Amino acid sequence: MFPLATGQFGALPLMPVQAMTQQATRHARRVYVGGLSPTANEQSVATFFSQVMAAIGGNTAGPGDAVVNVYINHEKKFAFVEMRSVEEASNAMALDGIIFEGAPVKVRRPSDYNPSLAATLGPSQPSPNLNLAAVGLSPGSAGGLEGPDRIFVGGLPYYFTEVQIRELLESFGPLRGFDLVKDRETGNSKGYAFCVYQDLSVTDIACAALNGIKMGDKTLTVRRANQGATQPRPEQENILQHAQQQIALQRLILQPQGVPTKVVCLTQALSEDDLRDDEEYEDIVEDMKQEGGKHGVLVNVVIPRPNPNGEPLPGVGKVFLEYSDVEGSRKAQAAMNGRKFGENQVIAVFYPENKFAQGEYDA
């Protein structure tokens, strides 16, 4: 262990009762720091974490250094860093990925951390008011992923990006923490992730809505990381129904969209009201030509308009982009799928060339 000297670090000698309290809370006051450089030592780790805790506003136990003890395993390049308080240790969890001596380090809970016991001792999540930008971090990247409300998300297709997965999860609200687990050698996704929501009341809603959903050739497994599946309460049903509608939209955006053809159909892009005014319609056509032309040679742009007498017409609200070759349509579909057009999030799919040629826009 690395006991910080009283004179140098301002620590007060512990009385017997204080010592017993410190021992009982130690599992909740320590953080695991992995990936240390070979030159790291107890003093440098203690100084660094005390400084960054002060910089982000993470010190809550009064003046002085947040770190009271450091133990380093030099062979395995990790340390246990003991904080003064449970709250300061939870705030330190937001420092995951911080650069120390030229390399990012992992900040996790130690293996003896007891979430249910820790919940009775103080906050188990970092404060949302930490100034992480002061030390080059952004909130909600990977920190804050401990405790009973941590969610396991398994069965993710390997081609899903972090941005796509976050968009899916954020159908329920902003995330406090997110971590896509990757292979250390290749950097590729291992197909599972963990997250924690800022609003913990949506945890069970997200699990119930996402669990069992088909994504490509995979089926999602979504549950609290430390327990089995749970059911939402009756008062949560309306939120759940809305969230499932959002997920249906995200599934369309994330999944591969059919056999490539020369024609790309954009859905969810326009409303009937957008298409009634002649000048506005011409502007929309021109915008679509410019945007579509960025990805290949456009042969034709078709945007069906609503019937003046109010009768429904097939294809209204869709945009059809015909390219000279499949290479152009592939690039357009990949680039425009999930993009925003005005206030709408576009879904881009390949459209049958024979139906397009015959003016059939309702497929």
GROMACS .gro file of C-alpha atoms in nm:
model
  363
    1MET     CA    1   0.000   0.000   0.000
    2PHE     CA    2   0.099   0.361  -0.042
    3PRO     CA    3   0.000   0.550   0.275
    4LEU     CA    4   0.008   0.921   0.208
    5ALA     CA    5   0.214   1.094   0.476
    6THR     CA    6   0.025   1.322   0.711
    7GLY     CA    7   0.252   1.620   0.667
    8GLN     CA    8   0.265   1.605   0.291
    9PHE     CA    9  -0.096   1.525   0.206
   10GLY     CA   10  -0.281   1.671   0.501
   11ALA     CA   11  -0.446   1.344   0.611
   12LEU     CA   12  -0.549   1.323   0.975
   13PRO     CA   13  -0.461   1.016   1.185
   14LEU     CA   14  -0.761   0.786   1.211
   15MET     CA   15  -0.931   0.714   1.539
   16PRO     CA   16  -1.050   0.354   1.599
   17VAL     CA   17  -1.414   0.430   1.502
   18GLN     CA   18  -1.300   0.617   1.192
   19ALA     CA   19  -1.073   0.328   1.099
   20MET     CA   20  -1.363   0.084   1.121
   21THR     CA   21  -1.576   0.310   0.901
   22GLN     CA   22  -1.296   0.346   0.647
   23GLN     CA   23  -1.253  -0.032   0.632
   24ALA     CA   24  -1.626  -0.090   0.583
   25THR     CA   25  -1.645   0.157   0.295
   26ARG     CA   26  -1.314   0.074   0.128
   27HIS     CA   27  -1.470  -0.141  -0.148
   28ALA     CA   28  -1.683   0.160  -0.248
   29ARG     CA   29  -1.400   0.414  -0.216
   30ARG     CA   30  -1.144   0.235  -0.433
   31VAL     CA   31  -1.122   0.243  -0.812
   32TYR     CA   32  -0.930   0.010  -1.041
   33VAL     CA   33  -0.700   0.185  -1.290
   34GLY     CA   34  -0.571  -0.036  -1.571
   35GLY     CA   35  -0.333   0.011  -1.862
   36LEU     CA   36  -0.067   0.204  -1.671
   37SER     CA   37   0.266   0.281  -1.832
   38PRO     CA   38   0.579   0.103  -1.699
   39THR     CA   39   0.705   0.431  -1.551
   40ALA     CA   40   0.396   0.487  -1.332
   41ASN     CA   41   0.450   0.483  -0.957
   42GLU     CA   42   0.238   0.538  -0.647
   43GLN     CA   43   0.333   0.903  -0.615
   44SER     CA   44   0.268   0.991  -0.980
   45VAL     CA   45  -0.070   0.813  -0.981
   46ALA     CA   46  -0.178   0.977  -0.655
   47THR     CA   47  -0.074   1.324  -0.770
   48PHE     CA   48  -0.234   1.286  -1.112
   49PHE     CA   49  -0.574   1.164  -0.990
   50SER     CA   50  -0.587   1.421  -0.710
   51GLN     CA   51  -0.519   1.695  -0.965
   52VAL     CA   52  -0.776   1.579  -1.222
   53MET     CA   53  -1.041   1.524  -0.953
   54ALA     CA   54  -0.993   1.885  -0.846
   55ALA     CA   55  -0.998   2.003  -1.208
   56ILE     CA   56  -1.334   1.840  -1.288
   57GLY     CA   57  -1.494   1.954  -0.962
   58GLY     CA   58  -1.512   1.598  -0.833
   59ASN     CA   59  -1.391   1.668  -0.478
   60THR     CA   60  -1.681   1.669  -0.234
   61ALA     CA   61  -1.511   1.589   0.097
   62GLY     CA   62  -1.363   1.933   0.154
   63PRO     CA   63  -1.016   2.078   0.086
   64GLY     CA   64  -0.717   1.856   0.027
   65ASP     CA   65  -0.634   1.570  -0.207
   66ALA     CA   66  -0.905   1.320  -0.306
   67VAL     CA   67  -0.657   1.029  -0.314
   68VAL     CA   68  -0.554   0.876   0.020
   69ASN     CA   69  -0.384   0.551  -0.090
   70VAL     CA   70  -0.244   0.389  -0.403
   71TYR     CA   71  -0.139   0.029  -0.460
   72ILE     CA   72   0.030  -0.061  -0.791
   73ASN     CA   73   0.081  -0.403  -0.945
   74HIS     CA   74   0.372  -0.321  -1.175
   75GLU     CA   75   0.376  -0.661  -1.343
   76LYS     CA   76   0.014  -0.635  -1.459
   77LYS     CA   77   0.020  -0.255  -1.497
   78PHE     CA   78  -0.281  -0.173  -1.283
   79ALA     CA   79  -0.345   0.017  -0.961
   80PHE     CA   80  -0.606   0.045  -0.690
   81VAL     CA   81  -0.663   0.411  -0.608
   82GLU     CA   82  -0.841   0.478  -0.279
   83MET     CA   83  -1.042   0.797  -0.246
   84ARG     CA   84  -1.147   0.984   0.069
   85SER     CA   85  -1.520   0.924   0.017
   86VAL     CA   86  -1.767   0.701  -0.165
   87GLU     CA   87  -1.895   1.001  -0.361
   88GLU     CA   88  -1.547   1.097  -0.480
   89ALA     CA   89  -1.482   0.739  -0.592
   90SER     CA   90  -1.806   0.746  -0.794
   91ASN     CA   91  -1.702   1.077  -0.950
   92ALA     CA   92  -1.367   0.921  -1.042
   93MET     CA   93  -1.554   0.661  -1.254
   94ALA     CA   94  -1.618   0.939  -1.507
   95LEU     CA   95  -1.241   0.949  -1.574
   96ASP     CA   96  -1.241   0.627  -1.775
   97GLY     CA   97  -1.022   0.675  -2.082
   98ILE     CA   98  -0.828   0.974  -1.945
   99ILE     CA   99  -0.475   1.013  -2.081
  100PHE     CA  100  -0.209   0.941  -1.818
  101GLU     CA  101   0.158   0.950  -1.914
  102GLY     CA  102   0.073   0.943  -2.283
  103ALA     CA  103  -0.182   0.660  -2.289
  104PRO     CA  104  -0.551   0.618  -2.203
  105VAL     CA  105  -0.620   0.425  -1.883
  106LYS     CA  106  -0.925   0.225  -1.783
  107VAL     CA  107  -1.109   0.329  -1.468
  108ARG     CA  108  -1.338   0.059  -1.329
  109ARG     CA  109  -1.480  -0.065  -1.002
  110PRO     CA  110  -1.262  -0.325  -0.825
  111SER     CA  111  -1.372  -0.689  -0.817
  112ASP     CA  112  -1.477  -0.665  -0.451
  113TYR     CA  113  -1.720  -0.378  -0.523
  114ASN     CA  114  -2.066  -0.461  -0.389
  115PRO     CA  115  -2.328  -0.253  -0.577
  116SER     CA  116  -2.617  -0.318  -0.337
  117LEU     CA  117  -2.406  -0.239  -0.030
  118ALA     CA  118  -2.246   0.061  -0.196
  119ALA     CA  119  -2.591   0.205  -0.274
  120THR     CA  120  -2.644   0.248   0.102
  121LEU     CA  121  -2.314   0.432   0.147
  122GLY     CA  122  -2.345   0.713  -0.107
  123PRO     CA  123  -2.392   0.792  -0.479
  124SER     CA  124  -2.296   0.505  -0.709
  125GLN     CA  125  -2.284   0.718  -1.026
  126PRO     CA  126  -2.068   1.020  -1.116
  127SER     CA  127  -2.221   1.362  -1.064
  128PRO     CA  128  -2.376   1.492  -1.391
  129ASN     CA  129  -2.221   1.833  -1.319
  130LEU     CA  130  -1.857   1.731  -1.353
  131ASN     CA  131  -1.647   1.950  -1.582
  132LEU     CA  132  -1.494   1.663  -1.781
  133ALA     CA  133  -1.398   1.897  -2.066
  134ALA     CA  134  -1.136   2.046  -1.833
  135VAL     CA  135  -0.935   1.723  -1.865
  136GLY     CA  136  -1.017   1.645  -2.228
  137LEU     CA  137  -1.304   1.402  -2.170
  138SER     CA  138  -1.663   1.408  -2.289
  139PRO     CA  139  -1.950   1.297  -2.063
  140GLY     CA  140  -2.125   0.966  -2.124
  141SER     CA  141  -1.844   0.800  -2.320
  142ALA     CA  142  -1.767   0.498  -2.107
  143GLY     CA  143  -1.766   0.610  -1.746
  144GLY     CA  144  -2.048   0.561  -1.497
  145LEU     CA  145  -2.112   0.201  -1.603
  146GLU     CA  146  -2.149   0.038  -1.267
  147GLY     CA  147  -2.434  -0.030  -1.028
  148PRO     CA  148  -2.771  -0.205  -1.042
  149ASP     CA  149  -2.898  -0.002  -1.340
  150ARG     CA  150  -2.619  -0.105  -1.578
  151ILE     CA  151  -2.766  -0.266  -1.892
  152PHE     CA  152  -2.609  -0.547  -2.094
  153VAL     CA  153  -2.676  -0.527  -2.470
  154GLY     CA  154  -2.578  -0.849  -2.648
  155GLY     CA  155  -2.630  -0.993  -2.995
  156LEU     CA  156  -2.524  -0.678  -3.178
  157PRO     CA  157  -2.429  -0.727  -3.544
  158TYR     CA  158  -2.055  -0.670  -3.577
  159TYR     CA  159  -2.099  -0.409  -3.850
  160PHE     CA  160  -2.299  -0.175  -3.622
  161THR     CA  161  -2.101   0.137  -3.536
  162GLU     CA  162  -2.094   0.301  -3.193
  163VAL     CA  163  -2.298   0.591  -3.332
  164GLN     CA  164  -2.569   0.358  -3.466
  165ILE     CA  165  -2.593   0.163  -3.138
  166ARG     CA  166  -2.615   0.482  -2.934
  167GLU     CA  167  -2.892   0.614  -3.160
  168LEU     CA  168  -3.088   0.295  -3.102
  169LEU     CA  169  -3.043   0.306  -2.725
  170GLU     CA  170  -3.118   0.677  -2.707
  171SER     CA  171  -3.470   0.613  -2.836
  172PHE     CA  172  -3.548   0.602  -2.464
  173GLY     CA  173  -3.345   0.902  -2.349
  174PRO     CA  174  -2.988   1.029  -2.310
  175LEU     CA  175  -2.719   0.793  -2.185
  176ARG     CA  176  -2.503   0.858  -1.881
  177GLY     CA  177  -2.251   0.596  -1.989
  178PHE     CA  178  -2.189   0.373  -2.291
  179ASP     CA  179  -1.919   0.118  -2.368
  180LEU     CA  180  -1.903  -0.095  -2.684
  181VAL     CA  181  -1.671  -0.385  -2.605
  182LYS     CA  182  -1.401  -0.432  -2.868
  183ASP     CA  183  -1.130  -0.684  -2.945
  184ARG     CA  184  -0.797  -0.559  -2.808
  185GLU     CA  185  -0.600  -0.681  -3.109
  186THR     CA  186  -0.824  -0.573  -3.398
  187GLY     CA  187  -1.035  -0.297  -3.245
  188ASN     CA  188  -1.347  -0.461  -3.391
  189SER     CA  189  -1.674  -0.488  -3.201
  190LYS     CA  190  -1.726  -0.807  -3.001
  191GLY     CA  191  -2.101  -0.776  -3.049
  192TYR     CA  192  -2.200  -0.656  -2.703
  193ALA     CA  193  -2.206  -0.336  -2.502
  194PHE     CA  194  -2.304  -0.185  -2.168
  195CYS     CA  195  -2.494   0.134  -2.097
  196VAL     CA  196  -2.656   0.335  -1.817
  197TYR     CA  197  -2.935   0.589  -1.874
  198GLN     CA  198  -2.935   0.933  -1.719
  199ASP     CA  199  -3.297   0.875  -1.620
  200LEU     CA  200  -3.277   0.543  -1.437
  201SER     CA  201  -3.656   0.501  -1.449
  202VAL     CA  202  -3.638   0.402  -1.818
  203THR     CA  203  -3.398   0.112  -1.752
  204ASP     CA  204  -3.667  -0.158  -1.741
  205ILE     CA  205  -3.857   0.001  -2.031
  206ALA     CA  206  -3.551  -0.015  -2.256
  207CYS     CA  207  -3.479  -0.375  -2.156
  208ALA     CA  208  -3.836  -0.487  -2.226
  209ALA     CA  209  -3.859  -0.304  -2.558
  210LEU     CA  210  -3.521  -0.404  -2.701
  211ASN     CA  211  -3.485  -0.761  -2.576
  212GLY     CA  212  -3.555  -1.020  -2.848
  213ILE     CA  213  -3.556  -0.775  -3.140
  214LYS     CA  214  -3.413  -0.905  -3.467
  215MET     CA  215  -3.126  -0.701  -3.608
  216GLY     CA  216  -3.002  -0.842  -3.936
  217ASP     CA  217  -2.913  -1.205  -3.864
  218LYS     CA  218  -2.885  -1.142  -3.490
  219THR     CA  219  -3.129  -1.129  -3.198
  220LEU     CA  220  -3.068  -0.873  -2.926
  221THR     CA  221  -3.034  -0.977  -2.562
  222VAL     CA  222  -3.096  -0.672  -2.344
  223ARG     CA  223  -3.125  -0.691  -1.964
  224ARG     CA  224  -2.989  -0.547  -1.646
  225ALA     CA  225  -2.629  -0.665  -1.627
  226ASN     CA  226  -2.670  -0.818  -1.281
  227GLN     CA  227  -3.010  -0.986  -1.317
  228GLY     CA  228  -3.256  -1.149  -1.553
  229ALA     CA  229  -3.530  -0.990  -1.759
  230THR     CA  230  -3.782  -0.763  -1.586
  231GLN     CA  231  -4.122  -0.634  -1.692
  232PRO     CA  232  -4.222  -0.268  -1.700
  233ARG     CA  233  -4.485  -0.142  -1.459
  234PRO     CA  234  -4.836  -0.069  -1.598
  235GLU     CA  235  -4.780   0.308  -1.582
  236GLN     CA  236  -4.482   0.267  -1.816
  237GLU     CA  237  -4.680   0.108  -2.100
  238ASN     CA  238  -4.737   0.431  -2.298
  239ILE     CA  239  -4.366   0.512  -2.288
  240LEU     CA  240  -4.287   0.157  -2.393
  241GLN     CA  241  -4.527   0.172  -2.690
  242HIS     CA  242  -4.376   0.498  -2.814
  243ALA     CA  243  -4.024   0.363  -2.771
  244GLN     CA  244  -4.107   0.048  -2.968
  245GLN     CA  245  -4.227   0.266  -3.257
  246GLN     CA  246  -3.895   0.450  -3.249
  247ILE     CA  247  -3.710   0.119  -3.248
  248ALA     CA  248  -3.903  -0.002  -3.553
  249LEU     CA  249  -3.779   0.307  -3.737
  250GLN     CA  250  -3.421   0.254  -3.616
  251ARG     CA  251  -3.431  -0.110  -3.730
  252LEU     CA  252  -3.516   0.000  -4.081
  253ILE     CA  253  -3.233   0.251  -4.074
  254LEU     CA  254  -2.973   0.008  -3.940
  255GLN     CA  255  -3.050  -0.302  -4.143
  256PRO     CA  256  -2.915  -0.363  -4.495
  257GLN     CA  257  -3.180  -0.241  -4.738
  258GLY     CA  258  -3.246  -0.510  -4.998
  259VAL     CA  259  -3.074  -0.617  -5.320
  260PRO     CA  260  -2.897  -0.319  -5.481
  261THR     CA  261  -3.063  -0.171  -5.790
  262LYS     CA  262  -3.004   0.151  -5.982
  263VAL     CA  263  -3.299   0.316  -5.806
  264VAL     CA  264  -3.292   0.444  -5.447
  265CYS     CA  265  -3.618   0.530  -5.272
  266LEU     CA  266  -3.612   0.777  -4.983
  267THR     CA  267  -3.900   0.736  -4.740
  268GLN     CA  268  -3.992   0.945  -4.433
  269ALA     CA  269  -3.837   1.239  -4.620
  270LEU     CA  270  -4.135   1.460  -4.708
  271SER     CA  271  -4.492   1.531  -4.608
  272GLU     CA  272  -4.781   1.612  -4.840
  273ASP     CA  273  -4.777   1.973  -4.722
  274ASP     CA  274  -4.416   2.006  -4.839
  275LEU     CA  275  -4.525   1.919  -5.194
  276ARG     CA  276  -4.834   2.135  -5.249
  277ASP     CA  277  -4.674   2.472  -5.321
  278ASP     CA  278  -4.523   2.488  -5.672
  279GLU     CA  279  -4.221   2.699  -5.579
  280GLU     CA  280  -4.143   2.492  -5.273
  281TYR     CA  281  -4.177   2.176  -5.481
  282GLU     CA  282  -3.925   2.303  -5.736
  283ASP     CA  283  -3.684   2.389  -5.454
  284ILE     CA  284  -3.718   2.038  -5.314
  285VAL     CA  285  -3.652   1.879  -5.654
  286GLU     CA  286  -3.342   2.095  -5.699
  287ASP     CA  287  -3.217   2.010  -5.348
  288MET     CA  288  -3.262   1.639  -5.413
  289LYS     CA  289  -3.079   1.663  -5.746
  290GLN     CA  290  -2.785   1.836  -5.581
  291GLU     CA  291  -2.772   1.598  -5.285
  292GLY     CA  292  -2.822   1.285  -5.496
  293GLY     CA  293  -2.568   1.401  -5.754
  294LYS     CA  294  -2.293   1.395  -5.493
  295HIS     CA  295  -2.288   1.014  -5.500
  296GLY     CA  296  -2.310   0.927  -5.870
  297VAL     CA  297  -2.455   1.017  -6.211
  298LEU     CA  298  -2.830   1.083  -6.171
  299VAL     CA  299  -3.052   0.980  -6.461
  300ASN     CA  300  -3.384   1.082  -6.312
  301VAL     CA  301  -3.542   1.226  -5.998
  302VAL     CA  302  -3.912   1.154  -5.931
  303ILE     CA  303  -4.103   1.308  -5.641
  304PRO     CA  304  -4.477   1.222  -5.661
  305ARG     CA  305  -4.710   1.509  -5.564
  306PRO     CA  306  -5.049   1.488  -5.390
  307ASN     CA  307  -5.362   1.499  -5.605
  308PRO     CA  308  -5.520   1.850  -5.602
  309ASN     CA  309  -5.865   1.697  -5.543
  310GLY     CA  310  -5.745   1.524  -5.229
  311GLU     CA  311  -5.751   1.166  -5.360
  312PRO     CA  312  -5.459   0.959  -5.230
  313LEU     CA  313  -5.185   0.884  -5.482
  314PRO     CA  314  -4.917   0.615  -5.449
  315GLY     CA  315  -4.567   0.728  -5.360
  316VAL     CA  316  -4.653   1.068  -5.213
  317GLY     CA  317  -4.387   1.155  -4.957
  318LYS     CA  318  -4.123   0.940  -5.130
  319VAL     CA  319  -3.827   1.048  -5.339
  320PHE     CA  320  -3.693   0.825  -5.619
  321LEU     CA  321  -3.335   0.868  -5.738
  322GLU     CA  322  -3.235   0.676  -6.051
  323TYR     CA  323  -2.862   0.637  -6.116
  324SER     CA  324  -2.671   0.535  -6.426
  325ASP     CA  325  -2.514   0.241  -6.243
  326VAL     CA  326  -2.545   0.040  -5.922
  327GLU     CA  327  -2.220   0.182  -5.787
  328GLY     CA  328  -2.378   0.527  -5.765
  329SER     CA  329  -2.696   0.396  -5.607
  330ARG     CA  330  -2.497   0.197  -5.350
  331LYS     CA  331  -2.308   0.508  -5.243
  332ALA     CA  332  -2.628   0.712  -5.226
  333GLN     CA  333  -2.814   0.453  -5.018
  334ALA     CA  334  -2.529   0.420  -4.771
  335ALA     CA  335  -2.480   0.797  -4.741
  336MET     CA  336  -2.845   0.902  -4.718
  337ASN     CA  337  -2.987   0.624  -4.502
  338GLY     CA  338  -3.052   0.768  -4.155
  339ARG     CA  339  -2.972   1.126  -4.260
  340LYS     CA  340  -3.190   1.420  -4.163
  341PHE     CA  341  -3.381   1.609  -4.436
  342GLY     CA  342  -3.531   1.909  -4.262
  343GLU     CA  343  -3.685   1.765  -3.946
  344ASN     CA  344  -3.728   1.415  -4.090
  345GLN     CA  345  -3.497   1.115  -4.056
  346VAL     CA  346  -3.470   0.947  -4.395
  347ILE     CA  347  -3.482   0.574  -4.467
  348ALA     CA  348  -3.312   0.488  -4.797
  349VAL     CA  349  -3.396   0.157  -4.969
  350PHE     CA  350  -3.326   0.008  -5.310
  351TYR     CA  351  -3.635   0.008  -5.535
  352PRO     CA  352  -3.725  -0.245  -5.811
  353GLU     CA  353  -3.618  -0.102  -6.146
  354ASN     CA  354  -3.909  -0.256  -6.337
  355LYS     CA  355  -4.170  -0.101  -6.107
  356PHE     CA  356  -3.999   0.237  -6.126
  357ALA     CA  357  -3.989   0.218  -6.508
  358GLN     CA  358  -4.364   0.146  -6.514
  359GLY     CA  359  -4.445   0.435  -6.281
  360GLU     CA  360  -4.546   0.208  -5.994
  361TYR     CA  361  -4.445   0.394  -5.680
  362ASP     CA  362  -4.639   0.204  -5.416
  363ALA     CA  363  -4.409  -0.100  -5.367
   0.00000   0.00000   0.00000
